[in-house]
Structure formats: structure tokens, C-alpha cells
PDB file of C-alpha atoms in Angstrom:
ATOM      1  CA  MET A1023     100.679 144.284 114.150  1.00 81.00           C
ATOM      2  CA  ALA A1024      97.291 143.598 112.350  1.00 89.00           C
ATOM      3  CA  LYS A1025      97.153 140.104 111.404  1.00 94.00           C
ATOM      4  CA  ILE A1026      96.582 140.010 106.870  1.00 96.00           C
ATOM      5  CA  PHE A1027      94.464 137.637 104.635  1.00 96.00           C
ATOM      6  CA  LEU A1028      95.646 138.860 100.717  1.00 96.00           C
ATOM      7  CA  ILE A1029      93.038 138.311  98.126  1.00 95.00           C
ATOM      8  CA  VAL A1030      94.688 140.744  95.599  1.00 94.00           C
ATOM      9  CA  GLY A1031      95.872 138.911  92.133  1.00 91.00           C
ATOM     10  CA  VAL A1032      99.479 137.318  90.787  1.00 91.00           C
ATOM     11  CA  GLU A1033     100.304 140.995  89.356  1.00 91.00           C
ATOM     12  CA  LEU A1034      99.889 142.770  92.919  1.00 93.00           C
ATOM     13  CA  HIS A1035     100.972 139.640  95.185  1.00 94.00           C
ATOM     14  CA  GLN A1036     104.208 139.526  95.899  1.00 94.00           C
ATOM     15  CA  ASN A1037     104.982 143.094  95.870  1.00 94.00           C
ATOM     16  CA  ILE A1038     102.424 143.382  98.717  1.00 95.00           C
ATOM     17  CA  VAL A1039     103.312 140.261 100.577  1.00 95.00           C
ATOM     18  CA  ASP A1040     107.010 142.245 100.661  1.00 95.00           C
ATOM     19  CA  LEU A1041     106.093 145.109 101.667  1.00 95.00           C
ATOM     20  CA  LEU A1042     104.191 143.426 104.980  1.00 95.00           C
ATOM     21  CA  LYS A1043     106.662 141.688 105.902  1.00 94.00           C
ATOM     22  CA  VAL A1044     109.355 144.158 105.879  1.00 94.00           C
ATOM     23  CA  ASN A1045     106.698 146.014 107.646  1.00 94.00           C
ATOM     24  CA  ASN A1046     105.951 143.545 110.621  1.00 93.00           C
ATOM     25  CA  PHE A1047     102.650 142.628 109.247  1.00 95.00           C
ATOM     26  CA  GLU A1048     101.838 138.442 109.685  1.00 94.00           C
ATOM     27  CA  LEU A1049     100.286 137.245 106.655  1.00 95.00           C
ATOM     28  CA  VAL A1050      98.072 134.269 107.779  1.00 94.00           C
ATOM     29  CA  GLY A1051      97.092 133.387 104.089  1.00 93.00           C
ATOM     30  CA  PHE A1052      96.477 134.204 100.768  1.00 93.00           C
ATOM     31  CA  GLU A1053      94.660 133.621  97.704  1.00 93.00           C
ATOM     32  CA  TYR A1054      94.530 135.302  94.221  1.00 92.00           C
ATOM     33  CA  THR A1055      91.285 135.279  93.545  1.00 92.00           C
ATOM     34  CA  LEU A1056      88.267 135.646  95.669  1.00 92.00           C
ATOM     35  CA  ASP A1057      86.726 132.491  93.867  1.00 90.00           C
ATOM     36  CA  ALA A1058      89.402 130.598  95.450  1.00 90.00           C
ATOM     37  CA  ALA A1059      89.185 132.181  99.049  1.00 91.00           C
ATOM     38  CA  LEU A1060      85.463 131.531  99.185  1.00 90.00           C
ATOM     39  CA  VAL A1061      86.176 127.678  98.421  1.00 88.00           C
ATOM     40  CA  ARG A1062      88.283 127.959 101.352  1.00 88.00           C
ATOM     41  CA  LEU A1063      87.403 130.363 103.458  1.00 85.00           C
ATOM     42  CA  LYS A1064      83.874 128.613 103.771  1.00 80.00           C
ATOM     43  CA  GLY A1065      82.819 126.785 106.591  1.00 73.00           C
ATOM     44  CA  LYS A1066      86.326 128.157 108.781  1.00 78.00           C
ATOM     45  CA  LYS A1067      87.829 131.834 110.337  1.00 80.00           C
ATOM     46  CA  SER A1068      90.730 133.069 108.237  1.00 81.00           C
ATOM     47  CA  LYS A1069      91.896 133.607 111.492  1.00 87.00           C
ATOM     48  CA  ALA A1070      92.868 138.063 110.068  1.00 92.00           C
ATOM     49  CA  ASP A1071      91.724 141.399 111.174  1.00 94.00           C
ATOM     50  CA  VAL A1072      91.909 142.718 107.972  1.00 96.00           C
ATOM     51  CA  LEU A1073      91.237 141.072 104.478  1.00 96.00           C
ATOM     52  CA  VAL A1074      92.686 142.866 101.648  1.00 97.00           C
ATOM     53  CA  VAL A1075      90.723 142.432  98.108  1.00 96.00           C
ATOM     54  CA  ASN A1076      91.467 143.617  94.872  1.00 95.00           C
ATOM     55  CA  GLY A1077      88.134 143.994  92.869  1.00 93.00           C
ATOM     56  CA  LEU A1078      89.624 142.941  89.627  1.00 91.00           C
ATOM     57  CA  ALA A1079      90.743 139.128  91.679  1.00 90.00           C
ATOM     58  CA  GLN A1080      88.158 137.754  90.009  1.00 88.00           C
ATOM     59  CA  ALA A1081      88.672 133.580  88.042  1.00 77.00           C
ATOM     60  CA  SER A1082      85.223 134.754  86.164  1.00 66.00           C
ATOM     61  CA  GLY A1083      83.430 138.509  86.276  1.00 55.00           C
ATOM     62  CA  ILE A1084      80.577 136.605  84.671  1.00 51.00           C
ATOM     63  CA  SER A1085      77.054 136.803  86.747  1.00 49.00           C
ATOM     64  CA  GLU A1086      73.664 135.655  85.367  1.00 50.00           C
ATOM     65  CA  GLY A1087      74.868 134.724  82.359  1.00 52.00           C
ATOM     66  CA  GLU A1088      76.412 137.673  80.982  1.00 56.00           C
ATOM     67  CA  ILE A1089      79.505 139.428  81.414  1.00 63.00           C
ATOM     68  CA  ASN A1090      79.403 141.990  84.674  1.00 77.00           C
ATOM     69  CA  ARG A1091      82.572 142.128  87.081  1.00 84.00           C
ATOM     70  CA  ASN A1092      80.411 144.282  89.712  1.00 88.00           C
ATOM     71  CA  GLN A1093      77.801 142.464  89.769  1.00 89.00           C
ATOM     72  CA  SER A1094      79.512 139.214  90.290  1.00 88.00           C
ATOM     73  CA  LEU A1095      81.938 141.364  92.929  1.00 92.00           C
ATOM     74  CA  LEU A1096      79.382 142.188  94.628  1.00 93.00           C
ATOM     75  CA  LEU A1097      77.910 138.741  94.721  1.00 91.00           C
ATOM     76  CA  LYS A1098      81.393 137.703  96.259  1.00 92.00           C
ATOM     77  CA  LEU A1099      81.675 139.918  98.354  1.00 94.00           C
ATOM     78  CA  ARG A1100      78.234 139.286  99.881  1.00 92.00           C
ATOM     79  CA  ALA A1101      79.180 135.578 100.625  1.00 91.00           C
ATOM     80  CA  LEU A1102      82.826 136.952 101.603  1.00 92.00           C
ATOM     81  CA  ARG A1103      81.060 139.073 104.499  1.00 91.00           C
ATOM     82  CA  MET A1104      78.285 135.773 105.118  1.00 90.00           C
ATOM     83  CA  SER A1105      81.691 133.738 105.635  1.00 88.00           C
ATOM     84  CA  GLU A1106      83.797 136.372 107.656  1.00 90.00           C
ATOM     85  CA  PRO A1107      81.014 138.711 109.381  1.00 90.00           C
ATOM     86  CA  ASN A1108      83.103 140.617 111.746  1.00 90.00           C
ATOM     87  CA  ILE A1109      86.669 140.826 109.700  1.00 93.00           C
ATOM     88  CA  ARG A1110      87.078 143.753 108.432  1.00 96.00           C
ATOM     89  CA  ILE A1111      87.671 144.265 104.312  1.00 96.00           C
ATOM     90  CA  LEU A1112      90.269 146.531 102.854  1.00 97.00           C
ATOM     91  CA  LEU A1113      88.357 146.916  98.967  1.00 97.00           C
ATOM     92  CA  LEU A1114      90.885 148.152  96.121  1.00 96.00           C
ATOM     93  CA  LEU A1115      88.678 149.504  93.158  1.00 94.00           C
ATOM     94  CA  PRO A1116      90.100 150.507  89.935  1.00 91.00           C
ATOM     95  CA  GLY A1117      89.263 154.119  88.921  1.00 87.00           C
ATOM     96  CA  GLN A1118      85.806 155.505  89.944  1.00 88.00           C
ATOM     97  CA  ASN A1119      82.582 153.774  90.248  1.00 89.00           C
ATOM     98  CA  SER A1120      79.325 154.695  90.518  1.00 89.00           C
ATOM     99  CA  SER A1121      77.470 155.603  93.278  1.00 87.00           C
ATOM    100  CA  GLU A1122      75.518 152.443  93.414  1.00 88.00           C
ATOM    101  CA  LEU A1123      78.185 150.341  93.279  1.00 91.00           C
ATOM    102  CA  ILE A1124      80.127 151.657  96.260  1.00 92.00           C
ATOM    103  CA  LEU A1125      76.509 151.971  98.275  1.00 90.00           C
ATOM    104  CA  ASN A1126      75.950 148.311  97.672  1.00 91.00           C
ATOM    105  CA  ILE A1127      79.631 147.257  99.200  1.00 94.00           C
ATOM    106  CA  ILE A1128      78.560 149.551 101.906  1.00 93.00           C
ATOM    107  CA  SER A1129      75.688 148.025 102.807  1.00 90.00           C
ATOM    108  CA  LEU A1130      77.885 145.015 103.115  1.00 93.00           C
ATOM    109  CA  GLY A1131      79.430 146.507 106.375  1.00 93.00           C
ATOM    110  CA  ILE A1132      82.526 147.050 103.875  1.00 95.00           C
ATOM    111  CA  TYR A1133      83.898 150.366 104.283  1.00 95.00           C
ATOM    112  CA  ASP A1134      87.401 151.185 103.417  1.00 96.00           C
ATOM    113  CA  ILE A1135      86.815 151.495  99.983  1.00 96.00           C
ATOM    114  CA  HIS A1136      89.958 152.502  97.938  1.00 95.00           C
ATOM    115  CA  GLN A1137      88.959 153.710  94.556  1.00 94.00           C
ATOM    116  CA  ILE A1138      92.965 153.922  92.273  1.00 92.00           C
ATOM    117  CA  SER A1139      94.598 153.475  89.787  1.00 89.00           C
ATOM    118  CA  LYS A1140      97.893 153.157  90.993  1.00 91.00           C
ATOM    119  CA  PHE A1141      98.904 153.309  94.690  1.00 94.00           C
ATOM    120  CA  SER A1142     101.947 153.384  97.098  1.00 94.00           C
ATOM    121  CA  GLY A1143     103.312 151.438  99.925  1.00 94.00           C
ATOM    122  CA  GLY A1144     103.570 153.792 102.051  1.00 94.00           C
ATOM    123  CA  GLU A1145      99.171 154.073 100.917  1.00 95.00           C
ATOM    124  CA  LEU A1146      99.050 150.909 101.211  1.00 96.00           C
ATOM    125  CA  LEU A1147      99.954 151.189 105.534  1.00 96.00           C
ATOM    126  CA  GLU A1148      98.210 153.897 105.584  1.00 95.00           C
ATOM    127  CA  TRP A1149      95.000 151.867 104.505  1.00 96.00           C
ATOM    128  CA  ILE A1150      95.482 149.271 107.004  1.00 96.00           C
ATOM    129  CA  LYS A1151      96.738 151.239 109.466  1.00 95.00           C
ATOM    130  CA  ASN A1152      93.843 154.001 109.743  1.00 95.00           C
ATOM    131  CA  PRO A1153      90.169 151.837 108.914  1.00 95.00           C
ATOM    132  CA  MET A1154      87.244 153.951 107.306  1.00 94.00           C
ATOM    133  CA  THR A1155      83.672 154.108 108.686  1.00 92.00           C
ATOM    134  CA  ILE A1156      80.986 155.305 107.525  1.00 89.00           C
ATOM    135  CA  ALA A1157      81.217 158.615 108.281  1.00 88.00           C
ATOM    136  CA  ASP A1158      83.748 158.611 105.128  1.00 89.00           C
ATOM    137  CA  TYR A1159      80.812 158.336 103.296  1.00 86.00           C
ATOM    138  CA  ARG A1160      78.641 161.942 103.985  1.00 77.00           C
ATOM    139  CA  ASP A1161      77.846 162.612 100.620  1.00 73.00           C
ATOM    140  CA  PHE A1162      75.805 160.341 100.094  1.00 69.00           C
ATOM    141  CA  ARG A1163      72.070 160.074 100.647  1.00 68.00           C
ATOM    142  CA  PRO A1164      69.483 157.090 101.026  1.00 66.00           C
ATOM    143  CA  ALA A1165      67.246 156.435  98.792  1.00 66.00           C
ATOM    144  CA  LYS A1166      63.985 156.856  98.496  1.00 68.00           C
ATOM    145  CA  VAL A1167      61.413 153.994  99.997  1.00 67.00           C
ATOM    146  CA  ARG A1168      58.356 153.790 100.668  1.00 70.00           C
ATOM    147  CA  ASP A1169      56.244 155.083 104.355  1.00 66.00           C
ATOM    148  CA  PHE A1170      55.997 152.175 106.811  1.00 62.00           C
ATOM    149  CA  PRO A1171      52.739 149.966 106.668  1.00 64.00           C
ATOM    150  CA  LEU A1172      49.907 151.499 108.802  1.00 58.00           C
ATOM    151  CA  GLY A1173      50.162 150.251 112.716  1.00 57.00           C
ATOM    152  CA  GLY A1174      52.592 150.696 115.376  1.00 60.00           C
ATOM    153  CA  ILE A1175      55.304 148.393 117.315  1.00 64.00           C
ATOM    154  CA  LYS A1176      53.672 147.070 120.164  1.00 62.00           C
ATOM    155  CA  PHE A1177      55.824 145.712 123.509  1.00 60.00           C
ATOM    156  CA  ASP A1178      54.043 142.112 124.720  1.00 60.00           C
ATOM    157  CA  PHE A1179      55.900 142.538 127.710  1.00 53.00           C
ATOM    158  CA  ASP A1180      56.315 139.186 129.773  1.00 53.00           C
ATOM    159  CA  SER A1181      57.989 139.635 133.426  1.00 49.00           C
ATOM    160  CA  LYS A1182      60.466 136.817 132.873  1.00 49.00           C
ATOM    161  CA  ASP A1183      62.193 138.547 130.324  1.00 50.00           C
ATOM    162  CA  ILE A1184      63.565 140.709 133.023  1.00 47.00           C
ATOM    163  CA  SER A1185      67.318 139.652 133.331  1.00 43.00           C
ATOM    164  CA  PHE A1186      68.028 139.254 136.914  1.00 38.00           C
ATOM    165  CA  LYS A1187      70.571 141.679 138.309  1.00 38.00           C
ATOM    166  CA  LYS A1188      72.168 143.810 141.067  1.00 39.00           C
ATOM    167  CA  SER A1189      69.837 146.878 139.891  1.00 38.00           C
ATOM    168  CA  LEU A1190      66.388 145.304 141.010  1.00 37.00           C
ATOM    169  CA  ASP A1191      65.111 146.494 143.902  1.00 39.00           C
ATOM    170  CA  ASN A1192      65.820 142.998 145.635  1.00 44.00           C
ATOM    171  CA  PRO A1193      68.075 140.509 144.011  1.00 43.00           C
ATOM    172  CA  THR A1194      67.781 138.026 146.785  1.00 46.00           C
ATOM    173  CA  LYS A1195      63.777 137.845 146.194  1.00 45.00           C
ATOM    174  CA  LYS A1196      64.925 136.916 142.144  1.00 47.00           C
ATOM    175  CA  ILE A1197      67.278 134.013 143.180  1.00 47.00           C
ATOM    176  CA  LYS A1198      64.665 132.834 146.102  1.00 46.00           C
ATOM    177  CA  ALA A1199      62.297 132.746 143.438  1.00 47.00           C
ATOM    178  CA  ILE A1200      64.140 130.083 142.002  1.00 47.00           C
ATOM    179  CA  ILE A1201      64.481 127.407 144.765  1.00 46.00           C
ATOM    180  CA  PRO A1202      60.679 126.216 145.268  1.00 48.00           C
ATOM    181  CA  ASP A1203      59.832 127.058 149.211  1.00 47.00           C
ATOM    182  CA  ASP A1204      58.905 123.160 149.733  1.00 47.00           C
ATOM    183  CA  LEU A1205      62.522 121.742 150.284  1.00 44.00           C
ATOM    184  CA  THR A1206      63.759 123.755 153.007  1.00 47.00           C
ATOM    185  CA  GLY A1207      64.775 120.569 155.045  1.00 49.00           C
ATOM    186  CA  ILE A1208      65.707 118.471 152.999  1.00 46.00           C
ATOM    187  CA  GLU A1209      69.349 117.124 152.944  1.00 53.00           C
ATOM    188  CA  GLU A1210      71.971 118.386 150.865  1.00 51.00           C
ATOM    189  CA  GLU A1211      72.555 116.142 147.742  1.00 53.00           C
ATOM    190  CA  LYS A1212      68.672 115.449 147.636  1.00 51.00           C
ATOM    191  CA  ARG A1213      67.715 118.691 147.589  1.00 49.00           C
ATOM    192  CA  SER A1214      69.948 120.048 145.078  1.00 53.00           C
ATOM    193  CA  GLU A1215      68.500 117.727 142.576  1.00 56.00           C
ATOM    194  CA  GLU A1216      64.848 118.184 143.712  1.00 51.00           C
ATOM    195  CA  ILE A1217      65.446 121.824 143.057  1.00 51.00           C
ATOM    196  CA  LYS A1218      66.760 120.825 139.369  1.00 54.00           C
ATOM    197  CA  ARG A1219      63.216 118.476 138.561  1.00 54.00           C
ATOM    198  CA  GLN A1220      61.351 121.063 139.049  1.00 59.00           C
ATOM    199  CA  ARG A1221      62.650 123.393 136.865  1.00 63.00           C
ATOM    200  CA  LYS A1222      61.338 123.495 133.547  1.00 73.00           C
ATOM    201  CA  LYS A1223      64.019 125.017 132.117  1.00 81.00           C
ATOM    202  CA  LEU A1224      67.902 124.550 132.419  1.00 87.00           C
ATOM    203  CA  LEU A1225      69.293 127.334 134.843  1.00 88.00           C
ATOM    204  CA  ALA A1226      72.588 129.589 133.363  1.00 87.00           C
ATOM    205  CA  LEU A1227      74.430 131.510 135.821  1.00 87.00           C
ATOM    206  CA  ILE A1228      76.765 134.179 134.623  1.00 85.00           C
ATOM    207  CA  PHE A1229      78.635 136.315 136.570  1.00 82.00           C
ATOM    208  CA  ALA A1230      80.754 139.569 135.350  1.00 67.00           C
ATOM    209  CA  SER A1231      78.247 139.679 132.386  1.00 60.00           C
ATOM    210  CA  ASP A1232      78.792 141.445 129.151  1.00 67.00           C
ATOM    211  CA  PRO A1233      75.288 142.712 126.868  1.00 72.00           C
ATOM    212  CA  LYS A1234      76.900 140.921 123.663  1.00 72.00           C
ATOM    213  CA  VAL A1235      77.479 137.617 125.828  1.00 71.00           C
ATOM    214  CA  GLU A1236      73.760 137.746 126.741  1.00 73.00           C
ATOM    215  CA  GLY A1237      72.505 138.849 123.332  1.00 74.00           C
ATOM    216  CA  TRP A1238      74.293 135.793 122.061  1.00 73.00           C
ATOM    217  CA  ILE A1239      72.727 133.713 124.513  1.00 77.00           C
ATOM    218  CA  LYS A1240      68.586 134.962 124.638  1.00 76.00           C
ATOM    219  CA  ARG A1241      68.367 135.193 120.927  1.00 78.00           C
ATOM    220  CA  ARG A1242      68.889 131.456 120.481  1.00 79.00           C
ATOM    221  CA  PHE A1243      68.267 129.868 123.983  1.00 81.00           C
ATOM    222  CA  SER A1244      65.443 131.288 125.610  1.00 78.00           C
ATOM    223  CA  ASP A1245      63.283 129.025 124.789  1.00 80.00           C
ATOM    224  CA  HIS A1246      66.017 126.484 126.277  1.00 83.00           C
ATOM    225  CA  LEU A1247      67.314 128.161 129.473  1.00 85.00           C
ATOM    226  CA  ASP A1248      66.633 130.243 132.072  1.00 85.00           C
ATOM    227  CA  LEU A1249      69.621 133.467 132.624  1.00 81.00           C
ATOM    228  CA  LEU A1250      70.792 134.500 136.316  1.00 83.00           C
ATOM    229  CA  ILE A1251      73.023 137.315 135.653  1.00 79.00           C
ATOM    230  CA  LEU A1252      75.181 138.352 138.041  1.00 78.00           C
ATOM    231  CA  ASN A1253      77.575 141.058 138.229  1.00 68.00           C
ATOM    232  CA  GLU A1254      78.483 142.420 141.859  1.00 62.00           C
ATOM    233  CA  PHE A1255      77.538 140.137 144.544  1.00 54.00           C
ATOM    234  CA  ASP A1256      79.987 138.905 147.233  1.00 60.00           C
ATOM    235  CA  ASP A1257      78.431 135.629 148.438  1.00 72.00           C
ATOM    236  CA  ILE A1258      78.360 133.867 144.657  1.00 80.00           C
ATOM    237  CA  LYS A1259      79.321 130.585 146.341  1.00 83.00           C
ATOM    238  CA  ALA A1260      76.378 130.946 148.568  1.00 83.00           C
ATOM    239  CA  ILE A1261      74.590 131.461 145.584  1.00 84.00           C
ATOM    240  CA  ILE A1262      75.716 128.831 143.488  1.00 86.00           C
ATOM    241  CA  LEU A1263      74.782 126.370 146.568  1.00 85.00           C
ATOM    242  CA  ASP A1264      71.964 127.309 146.969  1.00 82.00           C
ATOM    243  CA  ILE A1265      70.374 127.646 142.968  1.00 83.00           C
ATOM    244  CA  ARG A1266      72.434 125.061 141.471  1.00 85.00           C
ATOM    245  CA  PRO A1267      73.117 126.442 138.210  1.00 89.00           C
ATOM    246  CA  ASP A1268      72.843 124.004 135.110  1.00 90.00           C
ATOM    247  CA  ILE A1269      75.482 125.815 133.582  1.00 91.00           C
ATOM    248  CA  PHE A1270      78.091 129.005 135.561  1.00 91.00           C
ATOM    249  CA  ILE A1271      79.460 130.901 132.780  1.00 89.00           C
ATOM    250  CA  ILE A1272      82.201 133.226 134.088  1.00 86.00           C
ATOM    251  CA  LEU A1273      83.371 136.149 131.670  1.00 81.00           C
ATOM    252  CA  GLY A1274      87.464 136.349 132.990  1.00 72.00           C
ATOM    253  CA  CYS A1275      87.771 139.046 130.981  1.00 60.00           C
ATOM    254  CA  ASN A1276      84.951 141.045 132.628  1.00 53.00           C
ATOM    255  CA  ASN A1277      84.818 141.473 136.394  1.00 53.00           C
ATOM    256  CA  PRO A1278      85.345 143.436 139.170  1.00 51.00           C
ATOM    257  CA  LEU A1279      87.452 140.232 140.721  1.00 55.00           C
ATOM    258  CA  SER A1280      91.393 140.186 140.671  1.00 61.00           C
ATOM    259  CA  ASP A1281      92.618 137.264 138.546  1.00 67.00           C
ATOM    260  CA  LEU A1282      93.717 135.048 141.864  1.00 70.00           C
ATOM    261  CA  ALA A1283      89.908 135.341 143.148  1.00 73.00           C
ATOM    262  CA  THR A1284      88.502 135.066 139.500  1.00 78.00           C
ATOM    263  CA  GLU A1285      90.414 131.574 139.247  1.00 82.00           C
ATOM    264  CA  GLU A1286      89.506 130.556 142.830  1.00 84.00           C
ATOM    265  CA  ILE A1287      86.287 130.611 142.376  1.00 84.00           C
ATOM    266  CA  THR A1288      86.194 128.698 139.047  1.00 87.00           C
ATOM    267  CA  ILE A1289      88.310 125.794 140.913  1.00 89.00           C
ATOM    268  CA  TRP A1290      85.860 126.058 143.328  1.00 90.00           C
ATOM    269  CA  ALA A1291      82.985 125.439 141.870  1.00 90.00           C
ATOM    270  CA  VAL A1292      83.759 121.935 139.589  1.00 91.00           C
ATOM    271  CA  ASP A1293      82.023 119.898 141.273  1.00 88.00           C
ATOM    272  CA  LYS A1294      79.477 122.194 142.004  1.00 90.00           C
ATOM    273  CA  VAL A1295      78.118 122.759 139.101  1.00 91.00           C
ATOM    274  CA  ARG A1296      78.222 120.042 135.977  1.00 89.00           C
ATOM    275  CA  ASN A1297      78.696 122.794 132.901  1.00 92.00           C
ATOM    276  CA  LEU A1298      81.424 125.777 133.298  1.00 92.00           C
ATOM    277  CA  ILE A1299      82.034 127.438 131.331  1.00 91.00           C
ATOM    278  CA  PHE A1300      85.380 130.055 131.499  1.00 90.00           C
ATOM    279  CA  ILE A1301      85.704 132.783 128.789  1.00 86.00           C
ATOM    280  CA  MET A1302      89.371 134.470 129.065  1.00 81.00           C
ATOM    281  CA  GLY A1303      89.884 136.643 125.873  1.00 71.00           C
ATOM    282  CA  GLN A1304      93.062 137.063 124.647  1.00 74.00           C
ATOM    283  CA  LEU A1305      95.482 135.168 126.234  1.00 78.00           C
ATOM    284  CA  ASP A1306      99.074 136.785 128.047  1.00 76.00           C
ATOM    285  CA  GLU A1307     101.813 134.690 129.347  1.00 77.00           C
ATOM    286  CA  ILE A1308     100.062 134.476 132.828  1.00 76.00           C
ATOM    287  CA  GLY A1309      96.523 133.766 131.255  1.00 78.00           C
ATOM    288  CA  ARG A1310      98.706 131.063 129.891  1.00 82.00           C
ATOM    289  CA  VAL A1311      99.362 129.935 133.499  1.00 83.00           C
ATOM    290  CA  THR A1312      96.213 130.357 135.009  1.00 82.00           C
ATOM    291  CA  LYS A1313      94.954 128.370 131.918  1.00 85.00           C
ATOM    292  CA  GLU A1314      96.604 125.625 132.624  1.00 87.00           C
ATOM    293  CA  ARG A1315      95.540 125.348 135.760  1.00 86.00           C
ATOM    294  CA  ILE A1316      92.030 125.351 135.263  1.00 88.00           C
ATOM    295  CA  ALA A1317      92.054 122.665 132.940  1.00 89.00           C
ATOM    296  CA  SER A1318      93.452 120.396 135.031  1.00 89.00           C
ATOM    297  CA  ALA A1319      91.029 121.553 137.522  1.00 89.00           C
ATOM    298  CA  GLY A1320      88.235 119.811 135.395  1.00 91.00           C
ATOM    299  CA  VAL A1321      86.720 122.965 134.318  1.00 90.00           C
ATOM    300  CA  SER A1322      84.273 121.952 131.530  1.00 83.00           C
ATOM    301  CA  TYR A1323      84.799 124.375 129.215  1.00 91.00           C
ATOM    302  CA  ILE A1324      87.410 127.294 128.222  1.00 90.00           C
ATOM    303  CA  ILE A1325      86.747 129.631 125.763  1.00 87.00           C
ATOM    304  CA  SER A1326      90.374 132.104 125.036  1.00 84.00           C
ATOM    305  CA  CYS A1327      92.103 132.734 121.533  1.00 79.00           C
ATOM    306  CA  GLU A1328      95.674 134.276 121.157  1.00 76.00           C
ATOM    307  CA  GLN A1329      97.164 137.999 121.772  1.00 73.00           C
ATOM    308  CA  GLY A1330      95.345 139.999 119.031  1.00 71.00           C
ATOM    309  CA  GLY A1331      92.804 137.628 118.275  1.00 70.00           C
ATOM    310  CA  TYR A1332      88.618 138.041 118.925  1.00 71.00           C
ATOM    311  CA  ILE A1333      85.754 135.452 120.646  1.00 70.00           C
ATOM    312  CA  SER A1334      83.539 134.136 118.773  1.00 69.00           C
ATOM    313  CA  GLY A1335      79.495 133.784 119.322  1.00 71.00           C
ATOM    314  CA  ASP A1336      80.187 130.604 116.964  1.00 77.00           C
ATOM    315  CA  GLU A1337      82.505 128.841 120.348  1.00 82.00           C
ATOM    316  CA  LEU A1338      80.186 129.109 122.813  1.00 82.00           C
ATOM    317  CA  ILE A1339      76.339 128.704 121.250  1.00 83.00           C
ATOM    318  CA  TYR A1340      78.418 125.812 120.130  1.00 86.00           C
ATOM    319  CA  ILE A1341      79.184 124.185 123.413  1.00 90.00           C
ATOM    320  CA  ILE A1342      75.768 126.108 124.833  1.00 88.00           C
ATOM    321  CA  ASN A1343      74.046 123.574 122.412  1.00 88.00           C
ATOM    322  CA  LYS A1344      75.944 120.416 123.439  1.00 90.00           C
ATOM    323  CA  ILE A1345      74.812 121.279 126.683  1.00 90.00           C
ATOM    324  CA  ILE A1346      71.120 121.342 126.123  1.00 88.00           C
ATOM    325  CA  LYS A1347      71.644 118.413 123.936  1.00 87.00           C
ATOM    326  CA  GLU A1348      73.343 116.342 126.708  1.00 86.00           C
ATOM    327  CA  THR A1349      70.622 117.202 129.194  1.00 79.00           C
ATOM    328  CA  ASN A1350      67.867 116.137 127.603  1.00 69.00           C
TER     329      ASN A1350
END
């Protein structure tokens, strides 16, 4: 069942709490007002799947010195969305409201908007179980806007921006390009150190990548990291020994190998790569055992979450930032 955080005011609070308990929903937290919730959640995560919010649950409806509950609500919802950018927000509003207000709320990525004067427990449960989307607002039309400025969009192509994938004509050439030609014949340890010394950036090797993970890393670390993406290679160990990556990221939940094979490669790489990041995803009983084994083997960083949770890019970004600072 979904994890719920309530911000519904004193009057509605207890009845909704009782309803959620009887129907086996997990209440992970609550505040009576949006104002208190913003203070509590500042810099933190609610650990909820759904925030249920009463638009009237405001300690103050004042905006810019005047009483304007709608404007105050928009400012608080924006602050809440900035604090919890990926969470689903289910919003209860009294009566019918202006299209201007609804459009502003939709622009915050809030689609579960229920305009009601009263509602039943059954209705609330249905709303929680059945998320709304932008497709539920077909009647709304975009406002008139100005034309684009003169000129087009140009693509400043740089071959360095191309990810290394198996789909390329000759991935072996891409891998060899990372290794200077004049290092053949040098003993293994010295060769490894010389490869790293000649690099201008740190090299991060990602096995079984995901476009979202690649995007997180590229957007924030393109000045500090070169990425090598491997999705289906059988000779991962040989590649690691050849290129000696500074960072090895394994997506345990998104690769073609069995769980045991993934675990074996991860543990093998512990003394070959200084910084090893294993992204496990949601943990079941087997996952918890695997996490204990790879942690005891010395894996540097393990990113995971409990069943029903989600992996945040913030943790991965923090780890890579830490590695870059410690390496430089």
C-alpha cells in the first residue's frame, strides 16, 4: 500500500487517519498546516508516496501583506514541490475555483486536484489509488504567448559527447582509445598508475546503465568525468583491467546478468577499482542478504531503498561529488 503524509488540518485529520489505518495504508508523517510541513520537510524527504493536502490547511492566508488564500496556497505548493520534486501531491480544494488557479497548480506538476465541498472515505481511497494525469484536463487551453525570437537552434557537435555503447560500430576501438599506445610492456601496477596520470578527467565506467542515471551524471559532472557505458559485454573484467576506471557504477537492478553473477563481478572489482558504487534499487529478502555480503567485501558505496520506495538521484550526486573532491 502507498505511504501517506497528511497535511489536512485539525478538523479532517483524525477521521482520515482512522480511514487509512483501517485500509492498511501506512501513515509516515503529518502536519496540520502547510506552513508547518514546509518547516519540517525543508532539506529532508517525507519518505511518502503521496502527500494529501487540504488547500485550506494554512496557518496564514496572507500574501504580500494582503489576505489572498489562493496566492498564499500557490506559493506554499511551489515550495512544497521544490522540496519534494518527484512526489505525488493529492490536493483538496473547496468548491469550484478559477481556471487561472487550476492552471497554476497544474504547472507545478500537481494533477490530483479535487474540488469538493464534501467527500466520503470511499472517494478519498479511490483518489489515492487512481492517480490523475495531465490528460484529465483536456478542457484547458494554453494561454496566448509571443513568437520565438529570431534565429534557430544550432547543435555544437563534439565527438567527446558520444557515450561508449555496444551499439557503436567498434566499441573495442573506443575502449583502446582511453589507453595510451606507449604503455604496452610496462608492468601492471605502474601501467595502471600511468594511465590514470595521463587522463584529464576521472573515468567512470557504468555497467547496465539507465538513461536517467546517465543524465544525472552528465548534467552535473561533464567537466570532471568521462563516461564509458557497458550494457552487454561479456569481458567486463578484462575491460576493467585494461582501462582502470576511477569509478565503477553497477546497476544491480537493470543488467542482463544473474544476481549471483552481478554480485561476483562487484566483489571481484573491490580491489581493482578505488571507488565502486552499487545501485541495488528496492530490497527484498534476497537483496538484503546480497547487500550485507557486498558491504562486508568492502564495496565503497551501496545505494538502495526499501520496498515501495524509490532511488533518489541526490544520493548518487552526493557520492560522486565526494569522490571528485577526495581525488583532486
